[in-house]
mmCIF file of C-alpha atoms in Angstrom:
data_model
loop_
_atom_site.group_PDB
_atom_site.id
_atom_site.type_symbol
_atom_site.label_atom_id
_atom_site.label_comp_id
_atom_site.label_asym_id
_atom_site.label_seq_id
_atom_site.Cartn_x
_atom_site.Cartn_y
_atom_site.Cartn_z
ATOM 1 C CA UNK Z 59 97.964 156.360 96.945
ATOM 2 C CA UNK Z 60 98.981 155.017 93.514
ATOM 3 C CA UNK Z 61 101.211 156.558 90.866
ATOM 4 C CA UNK Z 62 100.393 156.746 87.149
ATOM 5 C CA UNK Z 63 101.373 153.096 86.633
ATOM 6 C CA UNK Z 64 99.097 151.888 89.428
ATOM 7 C CA UNK Z 65 102.021 151.267 91.773
ATOM 8 C CA UNK Z 66 101.298 152.026 95.409
ATOM 9 C CA UNK Z 67 103.478 154.914 96.646
ATOM 10 C CA UNK Z 68 103.895 156.286 100.127
ATOM 11 C CA UNK Z 69 102.922 159.941 100.396
ATOM 12 C CA UNK Z 70 104.696 162.225 102.829
ATOM 13 C CA UNK Z 71 102.210 162.900 105.529
ATOM 14 C CA UNK Z 72 102.167 166.648 106.146
ATOM 15 C CA UNK Z 73 103.000 168.868 109.123
ATOM 16 C CA UNK Z 74 102.880 167.521 112.688
ATOM 17 C CA UNK Z 75 99.255 167.170 113.715
ATOM 18 C CA UNK Z 76 98.004 166.741 110.135
ATOM 19 C CA UNK Z 77 95.143 164.178 110.032
ATOM 20 C CA UNK Z 78 96.288 160.706 108.943
ATOM 21 C CA UNK Z 79 93.247 160.221 106.717
ATOM 22 C CA UNK Z 80 94.063 163.278 104.583
ATOM 23 C CA UNK Z 81 96.942 163.342 102.105
ATOM 24 C CA UNK Z 82 99.177 166.397 102.408
ATOM 25 C CA UNK Z 83 98.263 169.506 100.394
ATOM 26 C CA UNK Z 84 100.900 168.723 97.737
ATOM 27 C CA UNK Z 85 98.814 165.741 96.591
ATOM 28 C CA UNK Z 86 96.356 166.555 93.816
ATOM 29 C CA UNK Z 87 93.175 165.167 95.404
ATOM 30 C CA UNK Z 88 93.891 166.183 98.990
ATOM 31 C CA UNK Z 89 90.899 168.544 99.229
ATOM 32 C CA UNK Z 90 88.388 165.781 98.431
ATOM 33 C CA UNK Z 91 89.883 163.664 101.234
ATOM 34 C CA UNK Z 92 89.907 166.714 103.526
ATOM 35 C CA UNK Z 93 86.199 167.366 102.875
ATOM 36 C CA UNK Z 94 85.357 163.710 103.638
ATOM 37 C CA UNK Z 95 87.424 163.834 106.852
ATOM 38 C CA UNK Z 96 85.902 167.155 107.911
ATOM 39 C CA UNK Z 97 82.385 165.823 107.350
ATOM 40 C CA UNK Z 98 83.285 162.914 109.641
ATOM 41 C CA UNK Z 99 84.213 165.451 112.361
ATOM 42 C CA UNK Z 100 81.051 167.517 111.892
ATOM 43 C CA UNK Z 101 77.493 166.886 113.069
ATOM 44 C CA UNK Z 102 75.809 164.493 110.610
ATOM 45 C CA UNK Z 103 73.365 167.197 109.512
ATOM 46 C CA UNK Z 104 76.208 169.077 107.780
ATOM 47 C CA UNK Z 105 76.202 166.430 105.030
ATOM 48 C CA UNK Z 106 72.744 167.633 103.984
ATOM 49 C CA UNK Z 107 73.748 171.243 103.397
ATOM 50 C CA UNK Z 108 74.967 171.629 99.774
ATOM 51 C CA UNK Z 109 76.926 174.868 100.406
ATOM 52 C CA UNK Z 110 78.885 173.145 103.174
ATOM 53 C CA UNK Z 111 79.848 170.277 100.859
ATOM 54 C CA UNK Z 112 80.579 172.603 97.933
ATOM 55 C CA UNK Z 113 82.813 175.109 99.769
ATOM 56 C CA UNK Z 114 85.651 173.536 101.798
ATOM 57 C CA UNK Z 115 86.483 176.868 103.422
ATOM 58 C CA UNK Z 116 82.934 177.084 104.815
ATOM 59 C CA UNK Z 117 83.028 173.484 106.016
ATOM 60 C CA UNK Z 118 86.374 173.806 107.791
ATOM 61 C CA UNK Z 119 85.306 177.101 109.365
ATOM 62 C CA UNK Z 120 82.128 175.506 110.735
ATOM 63 C CA UNK Z 121 83.977 172.416 111.974
ATOM 64 C CA UNK Z 122 86.564 174.605 113.734
ATOM 65 C CA UNK Z 123 83.743 176.376 115.591
ATOM 66 C CA UNK Z 124 82.112 173.048 116.409
ATOM 67 C CA UNK Z 125 85.322 171.577 117.860
ATOM 68 C CA UNK Z 126 85.991 174.720 119.932
ATOM 69 C CA UNK Z 127 82.456 174.476 121.322
ATOM 70 C CA UNK Z 128 83.003 170.820 122.217
ATOM 71 C CA UNK Z 129 86.205 171.706 124.079
ATOM 72 C CA UNK Z 130 84.371 174.441 125.970
ATOM 73 C CA UNK Z 131 81.634 171.969 126.897
ATOM 74 C CA UNK Z 132 84.236 169.566 128.296
ATOM 75 C CA UNK Z 133 85.855 172.383 130.306
ATOM 76 C CA UNK Z 134 82.453 173.293 131.747
ATOM 77 C CA UNK Z 135 81.742 169.640 132.534
ATOM 78 C CA UNK Z 136 85.015 169.393 134.459
ATOM 79 C CA UNK Z 137 84.023 172.446 136.467
ATOM 80 C CA UNK Z 138 80.550 171.201 137.351
ATOM 81 C CA UNK Z 139 80.873 167.393 137.381
ATOM 82 C CA UNK Z 140 81.129 166.963 141.159
ATOM 83 C CA UNK Z 141 78.148 169.210 141.853
ATOM 84 C CA UNK Z 142 76.007 167.921 138.987
ATOM 85 C CA UNK Z 143 76.651 164.224 139.575
ATOM 86 C CA UNK Z 144 77.145 164.009 143.361
ATOM 87 C CA UNK Z 145 73.640 162.679 143.964
ATOM 88 C CA UNK Z 146 73.645 160.426 140.899
ATOM 89 C CA UNK Z 147 76.960 158.553 141.084
ATOM 90 C CA UNK Z 148 78.846 156.909 143.918
ATOM 91 C CA UNK Z 149 81.927 158.816 145.144
ATOM 92 C CA UNK Z 150 84.282 156.152 143.767
ATOM 93 C CA UNK Z 151 83.059 156.989 140.234
ATOM 94 C CA UNK Z 152 84.549 160.504 140.367
ATOM 95 C CA UNK Z 153 88.040 159.450 139.176
ATOM 96 C CA UNK Z 154 86.447 157.648 136.230
ATOM 97 C CA UNK Z 155 84.391 160.693 135.315
ATOM 98 C CA UNK Z 156 87.446 162.915 135.331
ATOM 99 C CA UNK Z 157 89.475 160.352 133.419
ATOM 100 C CA UNK Z 158 86.858 160.307 130.658
ATOM 101 C CA UNK Z 159 86.798 164.107 130.546
ATOM 102 C CA UNK Z 160 90.602 164.284 130.431
ATOM 103 C CA UNK Z 161 90.747 161.804 127.546
ATOM 104 C CA UNK Z 162 88.076 163.737 125.685
ATOM 105 C CA UNK Z 163 89.943 167.011 126.226
ATOM 106 C CA UNK Z 164 93.114 165.451 124.781
ATOM 107 C CA UNK Z 165 91.215 164.056 121.784
ATOM 108 C CA UNK Z 166 89.606 167.421 121.114
ATOM 109 C CA UNK Z 167 92.926 169.267 121.404
ATOM 110 C CA UNK Z 168 94.455 166.971 118.775
ATOM 111 C CA UNK Z 169 91.365 167.369 116.601
ATOM 112 C CA UNK Z 170 91.451 171.154 116.969
ATOM 113 C CA UNK Z 171 95.103 171.175 115.828
ATOM 114 C CA UNK Z 172 94.306 168.961 112.825
ATOM 115 C CA UNK Z 173 91.310 171.091 111.811
ATOM 116 C CA UNK Z 174 93.418 174.238 112.151
ATOM 117 C CA UNK Z 175 96.093 172.810 109.836
ATOM 118 C CA UNK Z 176 93.496 171.758 107.265
ATOM 119 C CA UNK Z 177 91.927 175.213 107.481
ATOM 120 C CA UNK Z 178 95.287 176.857 106.850
ATOM 121 C CA UNK Z 179 95.842 174.605 103.815
ATOM 122 C CA UNK Z 180 92.342 175.226 102.445
ATOM 123 C CA UNK Z 181 93.053 178.948 102.716
ATOM 124 C CA UNK Z 182 96.238 178.505 100.659
ATOM 125 C CA UNK Z 183 99.052 178.091 103.170
ATOM 126 C CA UNK Z 184 101.980 175.994 101.978
ATOM 127 C CA UNK Z 185 103.754 173.962 104.608
ATOM 128 C CA UNK Z 186 107.530 173.709 104.335
ATOM 129 C CA UNK Z 187 109.116 170.520 105.676
ATOM 130 C CA UNK Z 188 111.563 171.024 108.523
ATOM 131 C CA UNK Z 189 114.649 168.972 109.204
#
């Protein structure tokens, strides 16, 4: 980020869990960066829907639903992986399967938190820094 004189300035990042790619809501152009970041989290088809690009509250709402659905899919995969893959993978692959699913669950939990914070900001919440 640059100030009025073109000097690079460090911007305070936002609340814990706030996406790194998005300036905090106090920065003037934060919503444009938030829309770009949200579109990166959404299915590619979302970029082709003008109302989704025009209304950040619609975009963040849709992305929140999408991320929750992804987390549910991972939970279901954990529950059915052994049965579904027993005939397709060797037994020694099971730990790798569950490792992948665990990593994906962690990624999606962090993403869900970040999307939730952006949604709160888009809806007008002001975050107060804590000591």
